PDB file of C-alpha atoms in Angstrom:
ATOM      1  CA  MET A   1     -47.198 -65.965  59.312  1.00  0.00           C
ATOM      2  CA  LYS A   2     -45.191 -62.959  60.345  1.00  0.00           C
ATOM      3  CA  THR A   3     -45.287 -59.825  58.277  1.00  0.00           C
ATOM      4  CA  ARG A   4     -41.868 -58.221  57.673  1.00  0.00           C
ATOM      5  CA  VAL A   5     -41.930 -54.491  58.107  1.00  0.00           C
ATOM      6  CA  ILE A   6     -39.449 -52.547  55.918  1.00  0.00           C
ATOM      7  CA  PRO A   7     -38.353 -49.231  57.416  1.00  0.00           C
ATOM      8  CA  SER A   8     -39.244 -46.137  55.434  1.00  0.00           C
ATOM      9  CA  GLU A   9     -35.528 -45.227  55.105  1.00  0.00           C
ATOM     10  CA  ALA A  10     -34.892 -48.514  53.329  1.00  0.00           C
ATOM     11  CA  ARG A  11     -37.885 -48.045  51.041  1.00  0.00           C
ATOM     12  CA  ASP A  12     -36.600 -44.595  50.007  1.00  0.00           C
ATOM     13  CA  LEU A  13     -33.014 -45.776  49.366  1.00  0.00           C
ATOM     14  CA  PRO A  14     -33.350 -46.531  45.621  1.00  0.00           C
ATOM     15  CA  GLN A  15     -34.974 -43.162  45.008  1.00  0.00           C
ATOM     16  CA  ALA A  16     -32.184 -41.415  46.937  1.00  0.00           C
ATOM     17  CA  ASN A  17     -29.560 -43.293  44.939  1.00  0.00           C
ATOM     18  CA  ARG A  18     -31.187 -42.209  41.699  1.00  0.00           C
ATOM     19  CA  SER A  19     -31.239 -38.601  42.868  1.00  0.00           C
ATOM     20  CA  ARG A  20     -27.583 -38.717  43.829  1.00  0.00           C
ATOM     21  CA  SER A  21     -26.660 -40.327  40.500  1.00  0.00           C
ATOM     22  CA  LEU A  22     -28.551 -37.655  38.580  1.00  0.00           C
ATOM     23  CA  GLN A  23     -26.840 -34.973  40.635  1.00  0.00           C
ATOM     24  CA  CYS A  24     -23.421 -36.479  39.885  1.00  0.00           C
ATOM     25  CA  VAL A  25     -24.203 -36.596  36.161  1.00  0.00           C
ATOM     26  CA  ILE A  26     -25.248 -32.932  36.181  1.00  0.00           C
ATOM     27  CA  GLN A  27     -22.136 -31.923  38.111  1.00  0.00           C
ATOM     28  CA  ALA A  28     -19.901 -33.869  35.724  1.00  0.00           C
ATOM     29  CA  ALA A  29     -21.530 -32.271  32.668  1.00  0.00           C
ATOM     30  CA  TRP A  30     -21.211 -28.843  34.287  1.00  0.00           C
ATOM     31  CA  ALA A  31     -17.543 -29.464  35.028  1.00  0.00           C
ATOM     32  CA  ARG A  32     -16.866 -30.614  31.459  1.00  0.00           C
ATOM     33  CA  SER A  33     -18.556 -27.534  30.016  1.00  0.00           C
ATOM     34  CA  PHE A  34     -16.291 -25.232  32.046  1.00  0.00           C
ATOM     35  CA  ALA A  35     -13.110 -27.252  31.514  1.00  0.00           C
ATOM     36  CA  PRO A  36     -11.927 -25.130  28.533  1.00  0.00           C
ATOM     37  CA  LEU A  37     -12.439 -21.956  30.554  1.00  0.00           C
ATOM     38  CA  ARG A  38     -10.457 -23.351  33.454  1.00  0.00           C
ATOM     39  CA  MET A  39      -7.712 -24.462  31.077  1.00  0.00           C
ATOM     40  CA  THR A  40      -7.626 -21.003  29.494  1.00  0.00           C
ATOM     41  CA  ALA A  41      -7.404 -19.361  32.901  1.00  0.00           C
ATOM     42  CA  TYR A  42      -4.610 -21.759  33.841  1.00  0.00           C
ATOM     43  CA  MET A  43      -2.653 -20.994  30.673  1.00  0.00           C
ATOM     44  CA  LEU A  44      -3.134 -17.252  31.132  1.00  0.00           C
ATOM     45  CA  GLY A  45      -1.891 -17.490  34.676  1.00  0.00           C
ATOM     46  CA  ARG A  46       1.096 -19.580  33.661  1.00  0.00           C
ATOM     47  CA  TYR A  47       2.147 -17.314  30.787  1.00  0.00           C
ATOM     48  CA  LYS A  48       1.058 -14.033  32.340  1.00  0.00           C
ATOM     49  CA  LYS A  49       4.599 -12.658  32.499  1.00  0.00           C
ATOM     50  CA  LEU A  50       5.272 -13.656  28.911  1.00  0.00           C
ATOM     51  CA  LEU A  51       2.068 -11.977  27.713  1.00  0.00           C
ATOM     52  CA  LEU A  52       2.906  -8.869  29.712  1.00  0.00           C
ATOM     53  CA  ALA A  53       6.386  -8.708  28.182  1.00  0.00           C
ATOM     54  CA  PHE A  54       4.949  -9.167  24.682  1.00  0.00           C
ATOM     55  CA  THR A  55       2.404  -6.388  25.277  1.00  0.00           C
ATOM     56  CA  ILE A  56       5.124  -4.025  26.492  1.00  0.00           C
ATOM     57  CA  LEU A  57       7.337  -4.806  23.487  1.00  0.00           C
ATOM     58  CA  LEU A  58       4.424  -4.286  21.097  1.00  0.00           C
ATOM     59  CA  ALA A  59       3.552  -0.954  22.699  1.00  0.00           C
ATOM     60  CA  ALA A  60       7.205   0.105  22.531  1.00  0.00           C
ATOM     61  CA  ALA A  61       7.420  -0.860  18.846  1.00  0.00           C
ATOM     62  CA  VAL A  62       4.265   1.099  17.988  1.00  0.00           C
ATOM     63  CA  SER A  63       5.501   4.111  19.954  1.00  0.00           C
ATOM     64  CA  ALA A  64       8.892   3.977  18.237  1.00  0.00           C
ATOM     65  CA  TRP A  65       7.178   3.784  14.826  1.00  0.00           C
ATOM     66  CA  LEU A  66       5.003   6.808  15.582  1.00  0.00           C
ATOM     67  CA  LEU A  67       7.951   8.815  16.926  1.00  0.00           C
ATOM     68  CA  LEU A  68      10.279   8.213  13.969  1.00  0.00           C
ATOM     69  CA  PRO A  69      11.512  11.613  12.745  1.00  0.00           C
ATOM     70  CA  LYS A  70      10.760  12.776   9.216  1.00  0.00           C
ATOM     71  CA  PRO A  71      13.907  12.630   7.062  1.00  0.00           C
ATOM     72  CA  GLN A  72      14.574  14.566   3.897  1.00  0.00           C
ATOM     73  CA  LEU A  73      13.725  12.707   0.724  1.00  0.00           C
ATOM     74  CA  LEU A  74      15.090  14.711  -2.214  1.00  0.00           C
ATOM     75  CA  GLU A  75      15.700  18.038  -0.520  1.00  0.00           C
ATOM     76  CA  GLY A  76      19.273  19.147  -1.189  1.00  0.00           C
ATOM     77  CA  ILE A  77      19.709  16.886  -4.238  1.00  0.00           C
ATOM     78  CA  SER A  78      20.675  18.861  -7.341  1.00  0.00           C
ATOM     79  CA  PHE A  79      19.396  18.000 -10.813  1.00  0.00           C
ATOM     80  CA  SER A  80      20.701  18.768 -14.280  1.00  0.00           C
ATOM     81  CA  GLN A  81      19.420  21.654 -16.349  1.00  0.00           C
ATOM     82  CA  CYS A  82      18.061  20.532 -19.716  1.00  0.00           C
ATOM     83  CA  ALA A  83      17.524  22.208 -23.074  1.00  0.00           C
ATOM     84  CA  ARG A  84      14.975  20.578 -25.397  1.00  0.00           C
ATOM     85  CA  ASP A  85      13.515  21.388 -28.770  1.00  0.00           C
ATOM     86  CA  ARG A  86       9.831  21.830 -29.544  1.00  0.00           C
ATOM     87  CA  ASN A  87       9.453  18.044 -29.878  1.00  0.00           C
ATOM     88  CA  SER A  88      10.937  17.447 -26.399  1.00  0.00           C
ATOM     89  CA  LYS A  89      14.123  16.063 -27.899  1.00  0.00           C
ATOM     90  CA  LEU A  90      17.025  16.556 -25.514  1.00  0.00           C
ATOM     91  CA  LEU A  91      19.610  19.003 -26.866  1.00  0.00           C
ATOM     92  CA  ARG A  92      21.847  19.771 -23.900  1.00  0.00           C
ATOM     93  CA  VAL A  93      22.276  18.591 -20.302  1.00  0.00           C
ATOM     94  CA  THR A  94      24.393  20.189 -17.597  1.00  0.00           C
ATOM     95  CA  LEU A  95      26.265  18.392 -14.842  1.00  0.00           C
ATOM     96  CA  THR A  96      24.968  18.649 -11.288  1.00  0.00           C
ATOM     97  CA  ALA A  97      26.983  20.045  -8.401  1.00  0.00           C
ATOM     98  CA  ASP A  98      28.286  16.542  -7.641  1.00  0.00           C
ATOM     99  CA  GLN A  99      29.240  15.956 -11.298  1.00  0.00           C
ATOM    100  CA  LYS A 100      26.286  13.732 -12.197  1.00  0.00           C
ATOM    101  CA  PHE A 101      23.846  13.664 -15.055  1.00  0.00           C
ATOM    102  CA  ARG A 102      20.562  13.542 -13.157  1.00  0.00           C
ATOM    103  CA  ILE A 103      17.339  14.716 -14.829  1.00  0.00           C
ATOM    104  CA  TRP A 104      14.279  15.117 -12.628  1.00  0.00           C
ATOM    105  CA  THR A 105      11.317  13.066 -13.877  1.00  0.00           C
ATOM    106  CA  SER A 106       7.992  12.847 -12.062  1.00  0.00           C
ATOM    107  CA  LEU A 107       6.400   9.452 -11.570  1.00  0.00           C
ATOM    108  CA  ARG A 108       3.393  10.284 -13.749  1.00  0.00           C
ATOM    109  CA  ASN A 109       5.763  10.897 -16.671  1.00  0.00           C
ATOM    110  CA  ILE A 110       7.439   7.505 -16.355  1.00  0.00           C
ATOM    111  CA  SER A 111       6.188   4.603 -18.441  1.00  0.00           C
ATOM    112  CA  PRO A 112       4.129   2.026 -16.484  1.00  0.00           C
ATOM    113  CA  ALA A 113       6.115  -0.670 -18.311  1.00  0.00           C
ATOM    114  CA  LEU A 114       9.356   0.753 -16.918  1.00  0.00           C
ATOM    115  CA  ILE A 115       7.877   0.957 -13.414  1.00  0.00           C
ATOM    116  CA  ASP A 116       6.629  -2.644 -13.564  1.00  0.00           C
ATOM    117  CA  ALA A 117       9.978  -3.886 -14.857  1.00  0.00           C
ATOM    118  CA  THR A 118      11.839  -2.037 -12.097  1.00  0.00           C
ATOM    119  CA  LEU A 119       9.616  -3.473  -9.379  1.00  0.00           C
ATOM    120  CA  GLN A 120       9.896  -6.982 -10.807  1.00  0.00           C
ATOM    121  CA  PHE A 121      13.667  -6.786 -11.042  1.00  0.00           C
ATOM    122  CA  GLU A 122      14.475  -4.861  -7.850  1.00  0.00           C
ATOM    123  CA  ASP A 123      11.699  -5.469  -5.318  1.00  0.00           C
ATOM    124  CA  LYS A 124       8.641  -7.492  -6.312  1.00  0.00           C
ATOM    125  CA  TYR A 125       7.113  -7.139  -2.820  1.00  0.00           C
ATOM    126  CA  TYR A 126       7.618  -3.374  -2.677  1.00  0.00           C
ATOM    127  CA  ARG A 127       3.943  -2.495  -2.345  1.00  0.00           C
ATOM    128  CA  TYR A 128       3.406  -4.899   0.571  1.00  0.00           C
ATOM    129  CA  HIS A 129       6.343  -4.584   2.992  1.00  0.00           C
ATOM    130  CA  PRO A 130       6.913  -1.731   5.497  1.00  0.00           C
ATOM    131  CA  GLY A 131      10.266  -0.759   4.008  1.00  0.00           C
ATOM    132  CA  VAL A 132      12.235  -3.892   4.901  1.00  0.00           C
ATOM    133  CA  ASN A 133      11.895  -7.545   3.932  1.00  0.00           C
ATOM    134  CA  PRO A 134      12.597  -9.656   7.070  1.00  0.00           C
ATOM    135  CA  VAL A 135      13.227 -12.888   5.155  1.00  0.00           C
ATOM    136  CA  ALA A 136      15.734 -11.243   2.827  1.00  0.00           C
ATOM    137  CA  LEU A 137      17.429  -9.547   5.787  1.00  0.00           C
ATOM    138  CA  MET A 138      17.937 -12.877   7.550  1.00  0.00           C
ATOM    139  CA  ARG A 139      19.483 -14.277   4.390  1.00  0.00           C
ATOM    140  CA  ALA A 140      21.772 -11.258   4.108  1.00  0.00           C
ATOM    141  CA  ALA A 141      22.784 -11.519   7.782  1.00  0.00           C
ATOM    142  CA  PHE A 142      24.387 -14.891   7.093  1.00  0.00           C
ATOM    143  CA  GLY A 143      26.088 -13.421   4.048  1.00  0.00           C
ATOM    144  CA  LEU A 144      27.713 -10.685   6.149  1.00  0.00           C
ATOM    145  CA  ARG A 145      29.608 -13.259   8.216  1.00  0.00           C
ATOM    146  CA  PRO A 146      33.305 -13.748   7.389  1.00  0.00           C
ATOM    147  CA  GLY A 147      33.468 -16.116   4.452  1.00  0.00           C
ATOM    148  CA  GLY A 148      29.731 -15.818   3.776  1.00  0.00           C
ATOM    149  CA  ALA A 149      28.363 -15.150   0.316  1.00  0.00           C
ATOM    150  CA  HIS A 150      26.964 -11.644  -0.026  1.00  0.00           C
ATOM    151  CA  THR A 151      23.331 -11.694  -1.118  1.00  0.00           C
ATOM    152  CA  GLY A 152      21.073  -8.770  -1.936  1.00  0.00           C
ATOM    153  CA  ALA A 153      18.407  -7.969   0.628  1.00  0.00           C
ATOM    154  CA  SER A 154      17.758  -4.281   0.113  1.00  0.00           C
ATOM    155  CA  THR A 155      14.265  -3.202  -0.759  1.00  0.00           C
ATOM    156  CA  ILE A 156      13.691  -0.173  -2.959  1.00  0.00           C
ATOM    157  CA  THR A 157      13.124   1.903   0.178  1.00  0.00           C
ATOM    158  CA  MET A 158      16.422   0.704   1.629  1.00  0.00           C
ATOM    159  CA  GLN A 159      18.186   1.524  -1.634  1.00  0.00           C
ATOM    160  CA  VAL A 160      16.739   5.035  -1.538  1.00  0.00           C
ATOM    161  CA  ALA A 161      18.103   5.399   2.007  1.00  0.00           C
ATOM    162  CA  ARG A 162      21.549   4.192   0.898  1.00  0.00           C
ATOM    163  CA  LEU A 163      21.658   6.435  -2.174  1.00  0.00           C
ATOM    164  CA  ARG A 164      20.182   9.461  -0.444  1.00  0.00           C
ATOM    165  CA  TYR A 165      22.391   9.374   2.660  1.00  0.00           C
ATOM    166  CA  ARG A 166      25.514   7.745   1.135  1.00  0.00           C
ATOM    167  CA  LEU A 167      25.451   4.875   3.611  1.00  0.00           C
ATOM    168  CA  PRO A 168      28.048   2.082   3.745  1.00  0.00           C
ATOM    169  CA  THR A 169      25.939  -1.064   3.989  1.00  0.00           C
ATOM    170  CA  ARG A 170      28.482  -3.903   3.935  1.00  0.00           C
ATOM    171  CA  THR A 171      28.617  -4.072   7.732  1.00  0.00           C
ATOM    172  CA  PHE A 172      26.039  -4.839  10.421  1.00  0.00           C
ATOM    173  CA  ARG A 173      26.168  -1.249  11.656  1.00  0.00           C
ATOM    174  CA  GLY A 174      25.706   0.165   8.175  1.00  0.00           C
ATOM    175  CA  LYS A 175      22.828  -2.205   7.454  1.00  0.00           C
ATOM    176  CA  PHE A 176      21.159  -1.261  10.754  1.00  0.00           C
ATOM    177  CA  VAL A 177      21.351   2.459   9.936  1.00  0.00           C
ATOM    178  CA  GLN A 178      19.959   1.715   6.474  1.00  0.00           C
ATOM    179  CA  ILE A 179      17.008  -0.173   7.996  1.00  0.00           C
ATOM    180  CA  VAL A 180      16.225   2.677  10.405  1.00  0.00           C
ATOM    181  CA  ARG A 181      16.378   5.216   7.584  1.00  0.00           C
ATOM    182  CA  ALA A 182      14.106   3.042   5.438  1.00  0.00           C
ATOM    183  CA  LEU A 183      11.544   2.810   8.242  1.00  0.00           C
ATOM    184  CA  GLU A 184      11.668   6.584   8.649  1.00  0.00           C
ATOM    185  CA  LEU A 185      10.999   7.043   4.937  1.00  0.00           C
ATOM    186  CA  GLU A 186       8.081   4.594   4.982  1.00  0.00           C
ATOM    187  CA  ARG A 187       6.649   6.294   8.061  1.00  0.00           C
ATOM    188  CA  HIS A 188       6.450   9.736   6.461  1.00  0.00           C
ATOM    189  CA  TYR A 189       6.278   9.236   2.682  1.00  0.00           C
ATOM    190  CA  SER A 190       3.945   7.331   0.391  1.00  0.00           C
ATOM    191  CA  LYS A 191       5.020   4.378  -1.731  1.00  0.00           C
ATOM    192  CA  SER A 192       4.671   6.525  -4.846  1.00  0.00           C
ATOM    193  CA  GLU A 193       6.933   9.261  -3.443  1.00  0.00           C
ATOM    194  CA  ILE A 194       9.620   6.752  -2.471  1.00  0.00           C
ATOM    195  CA  LEU A 195       9.440   4.995  -5.838  1.00  0.00           C
ATOM    196  CA  GLU A 196       9.687   8.340  -7.622  1.00  0.00           C
ATOM    197  CA  ALA A 197      12.801   9.180  -5.602  1.00  0.00           C
ATOM    198  CA  TYR A 198      14.369   5.820  -6.449  1.00  0.00           C
ATOM    199  CA  LEU A 199      13.753   6.223 -10.179  1.00  0.00           C
ATOM    200  CA  ASN A 200      15.482   9.611 -10.022  1.00  0.00           C
ATOM    201  CA  LEU A 201      18.474   8.418  -7.968  1.00  0.00           C
ATOM    202  CA  ALA A 202      19.151   4.893  -9.259  1.00  0.00           C
ATOM    203  CA  PRO A 203      22.610   4.589 -10.869  1.00  0.00           C
ATOM    204  CA  TYR A 204      22.715   3.572 -14.533  1.00  0.00           C
ATOM    205  CA  GLY A 205      26.462   3.465 -15.064  1.00  0.00           C
ATOM    206  CA  ARG A 206      29.328   5.963 -14.811  1.00  0.00           C
ATOM    207  CA  ASN A 207      27.939   9.313 -13.661  1.00  0.00           C
ATOM    208  CA  ILE A 208      24.408   8.798 -14.969  1.00  0.00           C
ATOM    209  CA  GLU A 209      21.653   8.612 -12.366  1.00  0.00           C
ATOM    210  CA  GLY A 210      17.908   8.303 -12.766  1.00  0.00           C
ATOM    211  CA  VAL A 211      15.740   7.135 -15.630  1.00  0.00           C
ATOM    212  CA  GLY A 212      15.520  10.606 -17.162  1.00  0.00           C
ATOM    213  CA  ALA A 213      19.262  10.853 -17.750  1.00  0.00           C
ATOM    214  CA  ALA A 214      19.599   7.169 -18.629  1.00  0.00           C
ATOM    215  CA  TRP A 215      17.178   7.321 -21.567  1.00  0.00           C
ATOM    216  CA  GLY A 216      17.440  10.966 -22.550  1.00  0.00           C
ATOM    217  CA  GLN A 217      13.942  11.000 -24.022  1.00  0.00           C
ATOM    218  CA  PRO A 218      10.375  11.294 -22.711  1.00  0.00           C
ATOM    219  CA  VAL A 219      10.320   8.344 -20.322  1.00  0.00           C
ATOM    220  CA  ARG A 220       6.556   7.900 -20.522  1.00  0.00           C
ATOM    221  CA  PHE A 221       6.931   6.423 -24.025  1.00  0.00           C
ATOM    222  CA  ILE A 222       9.595   3.853 -23.120  1.00  0.00           C
ATOM    223  CA  SER A 223       8.968   0.114 -23.166  1.00  0.00           C
ATOM    224  CA  ALA A 224      11.514  -0.890 -20.560  1.00  0.00           C
ATOM    225  CA  ARG A 225      11.399  -4.688 -20.474  1.00  0.00           C
ATOM    226  CA  PRO A 226      13.968  -5.329 -23.232  1.00  0.00           C
ATOM    227  CA  GLN A 227      16.543  -3.068 -21.551  1.00  0.00           C
ATOM    228  CA  LEU A 228      16.250  -4.750 -18.144  1.00  0.00           C
ATOM    229  CA  THR A 229      16.488  -8.371 -19.274  1.00  0.00           C
TER     230      THR A 229
END
């Protein structure tokens, strides 16, 4: 009986196949583990120009914000002269140079109830936005079109800019100037300073401006909610 001799290469074939299979499995697992990185690199390469443009625009916006000039807040605004008795009751008020009754009142002397009512009625997001409300501005932009319904979009800061600089804001150009002025105010003044300016400039009918002239009494004792409803 003849003995069949199997070459050594043939005997080692199954072991070689197992080694190659294991190597393929390792390579596949390695490739899968780096797939997200390759995809990220691909996306970065594809949108590199877009990311570069966004970075440049962001840097330009930050630079423009930092370079905004400091505007005057209440400098140059005249206020009425007041005569009061020993109980702080108002006896006499003079007209300002522009024929207004405008009594200066600091924020700490204004009732918290009046401040809360003003914020709720005029600008409930005042303490959170940077001077403009983008959503309200978009709504107002449609209202400025011919035939569109005019809707209010001005924040308290924007109203201070309009009142302080006598801006016409019924046009796109006027609204743009108002926005720039509001950003300038927010850049250089605190929320409390801007709110104080608004409460001293807000019109209350005829030639009366500001809460001090509107109430004619110590404003820190006023409960304002009934008057604003």
